[in-house]
Amino acid sequence: MHTIDLLVIVAYLAATAWLGLRLSGRQKGLTDYFLGGRDLPWWAVSLSVVATETSALTVIGIPVMSYVGDVSYLQLGLSYILGRIIVALVMLPRYYDGEMVTAYAYLGKRFGRSTQTTAGVTFLFTRLLADGIRVLAAAIPVKIILDGMGLHASYFVIIVVLAVVTILYTFIGGITAVVWVDVVQMSLYVAGGLLTIIVVASTDGFGWLTDAAEAGKTRMFVLEGNPISASNGLIPSLIGGAVFAMASHGSDQLVVQRLLTCRTRLEAQKALIWSGVLVFVQFAIFLLVGLALWGYYDQATPADLGLTRDDEIFPRFILEGLPAGISGLLLAGILAAAMSTLSSSLSALSSSTVTDVIGRLRRTPLSDEQGLRYGRWATIGWGLAFIAPAMFFRSDEGNIVVLALGVAGITYGGLLGAFLFGIINTRAGARDANVAFVLAVAVNAFFFVMEKYVTGEVWVAWQWYPLMGVLVTLAVGGLLSLTHPPRPSAEVPVTAEGSVR
């Protein structure tokens, strides 16, 4: 690690904060702060969606999948495209019809105050845990850098610095700053992945690609294995992955908030579908990075290289295999991915806090000035709160990508199930939806806890969590709806609490 690399990283952090503030404009109320005035171009929103779901997990976590395994993770990329098409056609129209600020406002419209608040609070808790893991993913390469320079900073200090820089431009600029900075950040870390492939190829040629093919590492479709517990199989990847994408892009405020910033419903649909194509390409790039590193290190395992975590393989190459200045640029790319997701989460968490919790608990509607003030304070609070889960999951030795997806999957099924339940079952009420939702989350949490902290065995692959949650919600909610007379109307009238005034 050279001084110029450190200067590049510091310059990047400063430039990111400046750019976010420069592009943000003046925020006058809730719609400006949380939805960018509904006036952002679809292509920028599409890139922001990709940057939001990528994070440092993709940059350092996906290369290790092909390094120690193969490129079968691409199966998930195909399913993500399918899931987004369904969301674009079925769920997005309902969000735009109501002029809503959050995904959960639809549940408030359909079932009432209690269901919207329940879904909003659940989103807040799960997003906090999942993105705490993403912050940890960014801290891993930073700590490797500092340790190599003799500056032994703790994970706590590193995470705090990342959080403070991101809070700064999110606090002032709102979603507009987040989206435009996302566009720049995505360009940086994707360029970093391509640059890595070019550097390895210029040093060793493309012989590693032929060797990888002969070793079976270019296999994309996995047909063998138990379809329930084998997380890399074709069936769980395509079916479970499509449902996972429906949940993450149709019921997670992190993504839905971006789609609501588009000018029209058609542009939002275009942004969502194209984001699936871009994610597939992105997966392919970083899986190819893993194969290139596998050849560069002569097929050695991460343990043979003296690494304590498999996820450290790409950060190590950045430090050892790239020229001065370029290393700093790629490390800045990893920070870019982390800060992109963190800023997106802060904006989504604060918008859900204000709209789905504070706005629902107050007797009188929030004014724009009050909502903006609460939203900014919520941004600071959630930014500091990320520190706790990041430190908690620091000792986990599993693949950090799978860990984060598993945590998110605990509630995705219940959230998606509640949306589908409201659309399909016209006689259902708030009690039916709330009980079914809570039970679906409890079922998925049981399997996750048993795997991670009790038995150590995979009973159900993480891809199945959303589908399992949907089925539990529809089944339990459907049975409960039979215990009372049909509702006089399938919809609850929209109030000021469920829509933008």
Coordinates of C-alpha atoms in Angstrom, one line a residue:
M1 CA 0.0 0.0 0.0
H2 CA 1.4 3.3 -1.1
T3 CA 0.8 6.9 0.1
I4 CA -0.8 7.7 -3.2
D5 CA -3.4 5.0 -2.7
L6 CA -4.4 6.4 0.6
L7 CA -4.6 9.9 -0.9
V8 CA -6.9 8.5 -3.7
I9 CA -9.2 7.0 -1.1
V10 CA -9.4 10.1 1.0
A11 CA -10.0 12.2 -2.1
Y12 CA -12.8 9.9 -3.1
L13 CA -14.5 10.2 0.3
A14 CA -14.3 13.9 0.2
A15 CA -15.5 14.1 -3.5
T16 CA -18.4 11.8 -2.8
A17 CA -19.7 14.0 0.0
W18 CA -19.2 17.1 -2.1
L19 CA -20.9 15.6 -5.2
G20 CA -23.9 14.4 -3.2
L21 CA -24.4 17.9 -1.7
R22 CA -23.8 19.6 -5.1
L23 CA -26.4 17.5 -6.9
S24 CA -29.0 17.4 -4.2
G25 CA -30.7 20.8 -4.7
R26 CA -32.9 22.4 -2.1
Q27 CA -35.3 20.1 -0.2
K28 CA -38.6 21.8 0.5
G29 CA -40.6 19.0 1.9
L30 CA -41.2 15.2 2.2
T31 CA -41.8 14.6 -1.5
D32 CA -38.5 16.4 -2.4
Y33 CA -36.5 14.7 0.4
F34 CA -37.8 11.1 0.0
L35 CA -38.9 11.0 -3.7
G36 CA -36.7 13.7 -5.4
G37 CA -39.9 15.6 -6.5
R38 CA -40.8 12.5 -8.6
D39 CA -38.6 14.0 -11.4
L40 CA -35.6 11.7 -11.8
P41 CA -34.7 10.0 -15.2
W42 CA -35.4 6.3 -15.4
W43 CA -31.9 5.4 -16.5
A44 CA -30.4 7.0 -13.4
V45 CA -32.9 5.3 -11.2
S46 CA -32.1 1.9 -12.9
L47 CA -28.4 2.4 -12.1
S48 CA -29.2 3.5 -8.6
V49 CA -31.3 0.3 -8.0
V50 CA -28.4 -1.8 -9.1
A51 CA -25.9 0.1 -7.0
T52 CA -28.3 -0.1 -4.0
E53 CA -28.6 -3.9 -4.1
T54 CA -24.9 -4.4 -4.9
S55 CA -22.9 -3.0 -2.0
A56 CA -19.5 -4.2 -1.0
L57 CA -21.0 -7.7 -0.8
T58 CA -20.9 -8.1 -4.6
V59 CA -17.5 -6.6 -5.0
I60 CA -15.7 -8.8 -2.5
G61 CA -18.2 -11.6 -2.0
I62 CA -19.1 -12.7 -5.5
P63 CA -15.5 -13.2 -6.8
V64 CA -14.8 -15.7 -4.0
M65 CA -17.8 -17.8 -5.2
S66 CA -16.2 -18.6 -8.5
Y67 CA -12.7 -18.7 -6.8
V68 CA -13.6 -21.6 -4.5
G69 CA -16.5 -22.9 -6.6
D70 CA -18.0 -22.1 -10.0
V71 CA -20.1 -19.5 -11.8
S72 CA -23.4 -21.1 -11.0
Y73 CA -24.4 -17.9 -9.1
L74 CA -25.4 -16.6 -12.5
Q75 CA -28.5 -18.8 -12.2
L76 CA -29.8 -16.3 -9.7
G77 CA -29.2 -13.5 -12.1
L78 CA -31.6 -15.0 -14.6
S79 CA -34.3 -15.5 -11.9
Y80 CA -33.8 -11.8 -10.8
I81 CA -34.9 -10.7 -14.3
L82 CA -38.0 -12.8 -14.2
G83 CA -39.0 -11.6 -10.7
R84 CA -38.6 -7.9 -11.7
I85 CA -40.8 -8.3 -14.8
I86 CA -43.6 -9.6 -12.5
V87 CA -43.2 -6.8 -10.1
A88 CA -43.2 -4.2 -12.9
L89 CA -46.5 -5.5 -14.3
V90 CA -48.3 -6.4 -11.1
M91 CA -47.1 -4.3 -8.1
L92 CA -45.8 -1.0 -9.5
P93 CA -49.1 0.1 -10.9
R94 CA -50.7 0.0 -7.4
Y95 CA -47.9 2.2 -5.9
Y96 CA -48.3 4.8 -8.6
D97 CA -52.1 4.8 -8.4
G98 CA -52.0 6.0 -4.8
E99 CA -49.2 8.5 -5.0
M100 CA -47.5 6.8 -2.1
V101 CA -44.2 7.6 -0.3
T102 CA -43.5 4.0 0.9
A103 CA -44.2 0.5 -0.3
Y104 CA -46.1 -0.1 3.0
A105 CA -48.6 2.7 2.3
Y106 CA -50.4 0.2 0.0
L107 CA -50.9 -2.1 3.0
G108 CA -52.3 0.8 5.0
K109 CA -54.7 1.5 2.1
R110 CA -55.8 -2.1 1.9
F111 CA -55.8 -3.2 5.5
G112 CA -55.4 -0.1 7.7
R113 CA -53.1 1.5 10.1
S114 CA -51.9 -1.5 12.1
T115 CA -50.8 -3.5 9.1
Q116 CA -48.8 -0.6 7.6
T117 CA -47.1 0.0 10.9
T118 CA -46.3 -3.7 11.4
A119 CA -44.8 -4.0 8.0
G120 CA -42.8 -0.7 8.4
V121 CA -41.4 -1.7 11.8
T122 CA -40.4 -5.1 10.4
F123 CA -38.7 -3.6 7.5
L124 CA -36.7 -1.2 9.8
F125 CA -35.4 -4.1 11.9
T126 CA -34.5 -6.4 9.1
R127 CA -32.9 -3.7 7.0
L128 CA -30.8 -2.7 10.0
L129 CA -29.4 -6.2 10.4
A130 CA -28.9 -6.9 6.6
D131 CA -27.1 -3.6 6.0
G132 CA -25.1 -3.9 9.1
I133 CA -23.5 -6.9 7.3
R134 CA -23.0 -4.8 4.2
V135 CA -21.1 -2.2 6.3
L136 CA -19.0 -5.0 7.7
A137 CA -18.2 -6.1 4.1
A138 CA -16.8 -2.7 3.4
A139 CA -14.8 -2.6 6.6
I140 CA -13.0 -5.9 5.8
P141 CA -10.8 -4.5 3.0
V142 CA -10.2 -1.2 4.8
K143 CA -8.9 -3.0 7.8
I144 CA -6.6 -5.1 5.6
I145 CA -5.2 -1.9 4.2
L146 CA -4.6 -0.2 7.5
D147 CA -3.1 -3.3 9.0
G148 CA -0.7 -3.5 6.1
M149 CA 0.4 0.1 6.8
G150 CA 0.9 -0.5 10.5
L151 CA -2.2 1.5 11.4
H152 CA -4.2 -1.1 13.4
A153 CA -7.6 0.6 13.5
S154 CA -10.5 -1.4 14.9
Y155 CA -13.6 -2.4 13.0
F156 CA -15.6 0.0 15.2
V157 CA -13.5 3.0 14.1
I158 CA -13.7 2.1 10.4
I159 CA -17.4 1.6 10.5
V160 CA -18.0 4.9 12.2
V161 CA -16.0 6.8 9.7
L162 CA -17.9 5.2 6.7
A163 CA -21.2 6.0 8.4
V164 CA -20.4 9.6 9.2
V165 CA -19.4 10.4 5.5
T166 CA -22.5 8.8 4.2
I167 CA -24.8 10.4 6.7
L168 CA -23.5 13.8 5.7
Y169 CA -24.7 13.8 2.1
T170 CA -27.8 11.7 2.8
F171 CA -28.9 14.0 5.6
I172 CA -28.7 17.2 3.5
G173 CA -29.4 15.9 0.0
G174 CA -32.1 13.3 0.5
I175 CA -32.9 10.7 -2.2
T176 CA -31.8 13.0 -5.1
A177 CA -28.2 13.1 -3.7
V178 CA -28.4 9.3 -3.1
V179 CA -29.5 8.4 -6.7
W180 CA -26.9 10.6 -8.5
V181 CA -24.0 9.5 -6.2
D182 CA -25.1 5.9 -6.8
V183 CA -24.7 6.4 -10.6
V184 CA -21.1 7.6 -10.1
Q185 CA -20.3 4.9 -7.6
M186 CA -21.6 2.0 -9.7
S187 CA -19.5 3.2 -12.6
L188 CA -16.4 3.2 -10.4
Y189 CA -16.7 -0.3 -8.9
V190 CA -17.7 -2.0 -12.2
A191 CA -14.7 -0.3 -13.9
G192 CA -12.6 -1.7 -11.0
G193 CA -13.8 -5.3 -11.8
L194 CA -13.0 -4.9 -15.5
L195 CA -9.6 -3.4 -14.7
T196 CA -8.7 -6.4 -12.5
I197 CA -9.5 -8.8 -15.4
I198 CA -7.3 -6.7 -17.8
V199 CA -4.4 -6.5 -15.3
V200 CA -4.4 -10.3 -14.8
A201 CA -4.8 -11.0 -18.5
S202 CA -1.9 -8.6 -19.3
T203 CA 0.3 -10.5 -16.8
D204 CA -0.7 -14.2 -17.3
G205 CA -2.7 -14.1 -20.5
F206 CA -6.1 -15.9 -20.6
G207 CA -4.8 -19.4 -19.8
W208 CA -6.7 -19.2 -16.5
L209 CA -10.0 -19.2 -18.3
T210 CA -9.1 -22.4 -20.2
D211 CA -7.9 -24.0 -16.9
A212 CA -11.1 -23.0 -15.2
A213 CA -13.2 -24.5 -17.9
E214 CA -11.3 -27.8 -17.6
A215 CA -11.7 -27.8 -13.8
G216 CA -15.5 -27.4 -14.2
K217 CA -15.5 -23.9 -12.8
T218 CA -17.4 -22.3 -15.7
R219 CA -20.4 -24.5 -15.1
M220 CA -23.5 -22.3 -14.9
F221 CA -26.4 -24.7 -14.3
V222 CA -26.4 -27.1 -11.4
L223 CA -28.9 -29.9 -11.8
E224 CA -27.8 -32.3 -9.0
G225 CA -28.3 -32.0 -5.2
N226 CA -31.2 -31.7 -2.9
P227 CA -33.5 -29.0 -4.4
I228 CA -34.6 -27.9 -0.9
S229 CA -31.2 -27.5 0.9
A230 CA -28.7 -27.1 -2.0
S231 CA -28.4 -23.3 -2.3
N232 CA -26.5 -23.5 -5.7
G233 CA -29.0 -25.8 -7.5
L234 CA -31.0 -24.7 -10.6
I235 CA -34.5 -25.2 -9.1
P236 CA -34.0 -23.1 -5.9
S237 CA -32.1 -20.5 -7.8
L238 CA -34.7 -20.0 -10.5
I239 CA -37.9 -20.4 -8.6
G240 CA -36.8 -19.3 -5.1
G241 CA -34.6 -16.5 -6.7
A242 CA -37.6 -15.2 -8.8
V243 CA -39.7 -14.9 -5.6
F244 CA -36.8 -13.4 -3.7
A245 CA -36.6 -10.7 -6.4
M246 CA -40.3 -10.1 -6.3
A247 CA -40.0 -9.5 -2.6
S248 CA -36.9 -7.4 -2.6
H249 CA -38.0 -5.3 -5.5
G250 CA -41.7 -5.2 -4.9
S251 CA -42.0 -5.0 -1.1
D252 CA -38.7 -3.6 0.2
Q253 CA -38.8 0.1 0.7
L254 CA -35.1 0.2 -0.2
V255 CA -35.9 -0.4 -3.9
V256 CA -39.5 0.8 -4.1
Q257 CA -38.5 4.2 -2.9
R258 CA -36.2 4.6 -5.9
L259 CA -38.9 3.5 -8.4
L260 CA -41.3 6.0 -6.9
T261 CA -38.9 8.8 -7.9
C262 CA -39.5 8.2 -11.6
R263 CA -41.7 10.7 -13.5
T264 CA -44.2 8.1 -14.7
R265 CA -45.2 4.5 -14.0
L266 CA -43.9 3.4 -17.4
E267 CA -40.5 4.9 -16.7
A268 CA -40.4 3.1 -13.3
Q269 CA -41.2 -0.2 -15.0
K270 CA -38.5 0.4 -17.6
A271 CA -36.0 1.2 -14.8
L272 CA -36.8 -1.9 -12.8
I273 CA -36.6 -4.4 -15.8
W274 CA -33.4 -2.9 -17.1
S275 CA -31.8 -3.1 -13.6
G276 CA -32.3 -6.9 -13.8
V277 CA -30.3 -7.1 -17.0
L278 CA -27.5 -4.9 -15.5
V279 CA -27.3 -7.0 -12.4
F280 CA -26.8 -10.2 -14.5
V281 CA -24.0 -8.5 -16.4
Q282 CA -22.5 -7.3 -13.1
F283 CA -22.6 -10.8 -11.6
A284 CA -20.8 -12.1 -14.7
I285 CA -18.0 -9.5 -14.4
F286 CA -17.3 -10.2 -10.8
L287 CA -17.5 -14.0 -11.2
L288 CA -15.0 -13.6 -14.0
V289 CA -12.8 -11.7 -11.6
G290 CA -12.9 -14.7 -9.2
L291 CA -11.7 -17.0 -12.0
A292 CA -8.9 -14.6 -12.9
L293 CA -7.7 -14.5 -9.3
W294 CA -7.9 -18.3 -9.1
G295 CA -5.5 -18.4 -12.0
Y296 CA -3.3 -15.6 -10.7
Y297 CA -2.7 -17.3 -7.4
D298 CA -2.0 -20.7 -9.1
Q299 CA -5.3 -22.3 -7.8
A300 CA -4.3 -22.0 -4.2
T301 CA -7.0 -21.9 -1.6
P302 CA -7.5 -18.8 0.5
A303 CA -6.3 -20.7 3.6
D304 CA -3.1 -21.6 1.7
L305 CA -2.5 -17.9 1.2
G306 CA -2.7 -17.3 4.9
L307 CA -6.1 -15.5 4.8
T308 CA -8.5 -15.8 7.7
R309 CA -11.6 -15.2 5.6
D310 CA -12.3 -16.3 2.0
D311 CA -13.8 -12.8 1.4
E312 CA -10.3 -11.3 1.8
I313 CA -9.0 -12.8 -1.5
F314 CA -10.0 -9.8 -3.8
P315 CA -8.8 -7.1 -1.3
R316 CA -5.5 -8.9 -1.1
F317 CA -5.0 -8.9 -4.8
I318 CA -5.9 -5.2 -4.9
L319 CA -3.1 -4.5 -2.5
E320 CA -0.5 -6.9 -3.9
G321 CA -1.3 -7.2 -7.6
L322 CA -2.1 -3.7 -8.8
P323 CA 0.1 -0.7 -9.4
A324 CA 0.2 2.2 -7.0
G325 CA -2.8 4.5 -7.5
I326 CA -4.9 1.9 -9.2
S327 CA -5.1 0.0 -5.9
G328 CA -6.5 3.1 -4.2
L329 CA -9.0 3.5 -7.1
L330 CA -10.3 -0.1 -6.7
L331 CA -10.4 0.2 -2.9
A332 CA -12.4 3.4 -3.4
G333 CA -14.7 1.4 -5.6
I334 CA -15.4 -1.0 -2.8
L335 CA -16.1 1.9 -0.5
A336 CA -18.3 3.3 -3.2
A337 CA -20.4 0.1 -3.3
A338 CA -20.7 0.1 0.5
M339 CA -21.6 3.8 0.8
S340 CA -24.1 3.4 -2.0
T341 CA -26.1 0.8 -0.1
L342 CA -25.7 2.5 3.2
S343 CA -27.0 5.9 1.9
S344 CA -29.9 4.1 0.2
S345 CA -30.7 2.3 3.4
L346 CA -30.6 5.5 5.4
S347 CA -33.0 7.2 3.0
A348 CA -35.3 4.2 3.0
L349 CA -35.2 3.7 6.7
S350 CA -35.9 7.4 7.5
S351 CA -38.8 7.6 5.0
S352 CA -40.4 4.4 6.4
T353 CA -39.8 5.7 10.0
V354 CA -41.6 9.0 9.2
T355 CA -44.4 7.7 7.0
D356 CA -45.2 4.2 8.3
V357 CA -44.4 4.7 12.0
I358 CA -44.4 8.3 13.2
G359 CA -47.1 9.4 10.7
R360 CA -49.3 6.5 11.7
L361 CA -48.9 7.0 15.4
R362 CA -49.7 10.7 15.4
R363 CA -53.3 11.9 15.8
T364 CA -52.8 14.7 13.3
P365 CA -51.0 14.5 9.9
L366 CA -47.4 15.6 9.7
S367 CA -46.7 18.9 7.9
D368 CA -44.0 19.0 5.3
E369 CA -41.7 20.9 7.6
Q370 CA -42.2 18.4 10.5
G371 CA -41.7 15.4 8.2
L372 CA -38.5 16.9 6.8
R373 CA -37.2 17.5 10.3
Y374 CA -38.1 14.1 11.5
G375 CA -36.7 12.5 8.4
R376 CA -33.3 14.1 8.8
W377 CA -33.0 13.2 12.5
A378 CA -34.0 9.6 11.6
T379 CA -31.2 9.6 9.0
I380 CA -28.7 10.3 11.7
G381 CA -30.2 7.8 14.1
W382 CA -30.2 4.9 11.7
G383 CA -26.7 5.8 10.5
L384 CA -25.3 5.3 14.0
A385 CA -27.5 2.3 14.6
F386 CA -25.7 0.3 11.8
I387 CA -22.7 0.0 14.0
A388 CA -24.3 -2.6 16.3
P389 CA -25.2 -5.3 13.8
A390 CA -21.9 -4.8 11.9
M391 CA -20.0 -5.6 15.1
F392 CA -22.3 -8.5 16.0
F393 CA -21.8 -10.3 12.7
R394 CA -18.1 -9.7 12.6
S395 CA -17.3 -13.2 14.0
D396 CA -19.4 -15.0 11.4
E397 CA -17.2 -17.2 9.2
G398 CA -19.6 -18.0 6.4
N399 CA -19.9 -16.4 3.0
I400 CA -20.9 -12.8 3.7
V401 CA -23.2 -12.6 0.7
V402 CA -25.2 -15.6 1.7
L403 CA -25.4 -14.3 5.3
A404 CA -26.9 -11.0 4.2
L405 CA -29.3 -12.5 1.8
G406 CA -30.5 -15.0 4.4
V407 CA -31.1 -12.2 6.9
A408 CA -33.1 -10.2 4.4
G409 CA -35.1 -13.3 3.3
I410 CA -36.5 -13.8 6.8
T411 CA -39.0 -11.0 6.3
Y412 CA -39.2 -10.8 2.5
G413 CA -41.7 -13.7 2.3
G414 CA -44.0 -12.2 4.8
L415 CA -43.9 -8.8 3.2
L416 CA -44.5 -10.1 -0.3
G417 CA -47.2 -12.5 1.0
A418 CA -49.0 -9.6 2.7
F419 CA -49.1 -7.7 -0.6
L420 CA -50.3 -10.7 -2.6
F421 CA -52.8 -11.5 0.2
G422 CA -54.3 -8.1 -0.1
I423 CA -54.6 -8.4 -3.8
I424 CA -56.0 -12.0 -4.0
N425 CA -58.2 -12.3 -0.9
T426 CA -60.9 -9.7 -1.0
R427 CA -62.6 -10.8 2.3
A428 CA -59.4 -10.5 4.4
G429 CA -59.0 -7.9 7.2
A430 CA -56.2 -6.4 9.2
R431 CA -56.2 -9.2 11.8
D432 CA -55.9 -11.9 9.2
A433 CA -52.9 -10.1 7.5
N434 CA -51.1 -9.2 10.7
V435 CA -51.3 -12.7 12.2
A436 CA -50.3 -14.4 9.0
F437 CA -47.4 -11.9 8.4
V438 CA -45.9 -12.4 11.9
L439 CA -46.2 -16.2 11.7
A440 CA -44.5 -16.2 8.3
V441 CA -41.6 -14.2 9.7
A442 CA -41.3 -16.5 12.7
V443 CA -41.1 -19.6 10.5
N444 CA -38.3 -18.2 8.4
A445 CA -36.5 -16.9 11.5
F446 CA -36.6 -20.4 13.0
F447 CA -34.9 -22.0 10.1
F448 CA -32.2 -19.2 9.9
V449 CA -31.4 -19.4 13.7
M450 CA -31.3 -23.2 13.6
E451 CA -28.8 -23.2 10.7
K452 CA -26.6 -20.4 11.9
Y453 CA -26.5 -20.8 15.7
V454 CA -27.9 -24.3 16.7
T455 CA -27.3 -27.2 14.3
G456 CA -25.0 -25.7 11.7
E457 CA -26.9 -27.7 9.0
V458 CA -28.8 -26.2 6.1
W459 CA -32.4 -27.4 6.4
V460 CA -33.8 -25.0 3.8
A461 CA -31.7 -23.0 1.3
W462 CA -32.0 -19.2 1.8
Q463 CA -33.6 -18.8 -1.7
W464 CA -36.7 -20.6 -0.4
Y465 CA -37.3 -18.2 2.5
P466 CA -39.4 -15.7 0.5
L467 CA -41.5 -18.4 -1.2
M468 CA -42.0 -20.2 2.2
G469 CA -43.1 -16.9 3.8
V470 CA -45.5 -16.2 0.9
L471 CA -47.1 -19.6 1.3
V472 CA -47.5 -19.4 5.1
T473 CA -49.0 -15.9 4.8
L474 CA -51.5 -16.9 2.1
A475 CA -52.5 -20.2 3.9
V476 CA -52.8 -18.8 7.4
G477 CA -54.4 -15.5 6.3
G478 CA -56.8 -17.4 4.1
L479 CA -57.9 -19.7 6.9
L480 CA -58.4 -16.7 9.3
S481 CA -60.4 -14.8 6.7
L482 CA -63.0 -17.7 6.7
T483 CA -63.7 -17.1 10.4
H484 CA -65.6 -13.8 9.8
P485 CA -68.1 -12.4 7.3
P486 CA -66.8 -11.0 4.0
R487 CA -65.7 -7.4 4.0
P488 CA -68.2 -5.0 2.4
S489 CA -65.3 -3.6 0.3
A490 CA -62.0 -5.0 -0.7
E491 CA -60.3 -1.6 -0.3
V492 CA -60.0 0.8 2.6
P493 CA -60.4 4.4 1.5
V494 CA -57.1 6.3 1.1
T495 CA -56.5 8.9 3.8
A496 CA -53.9 11.5 4.3
E497 CA -51.9 9.1 6.4
G498 CA -51.5 6.7 3.4
S499 CA -50.8 9.1 0.7
V500 CA -48.9 12.3 -0.1
R501 CA -50.8 15.5 0.4

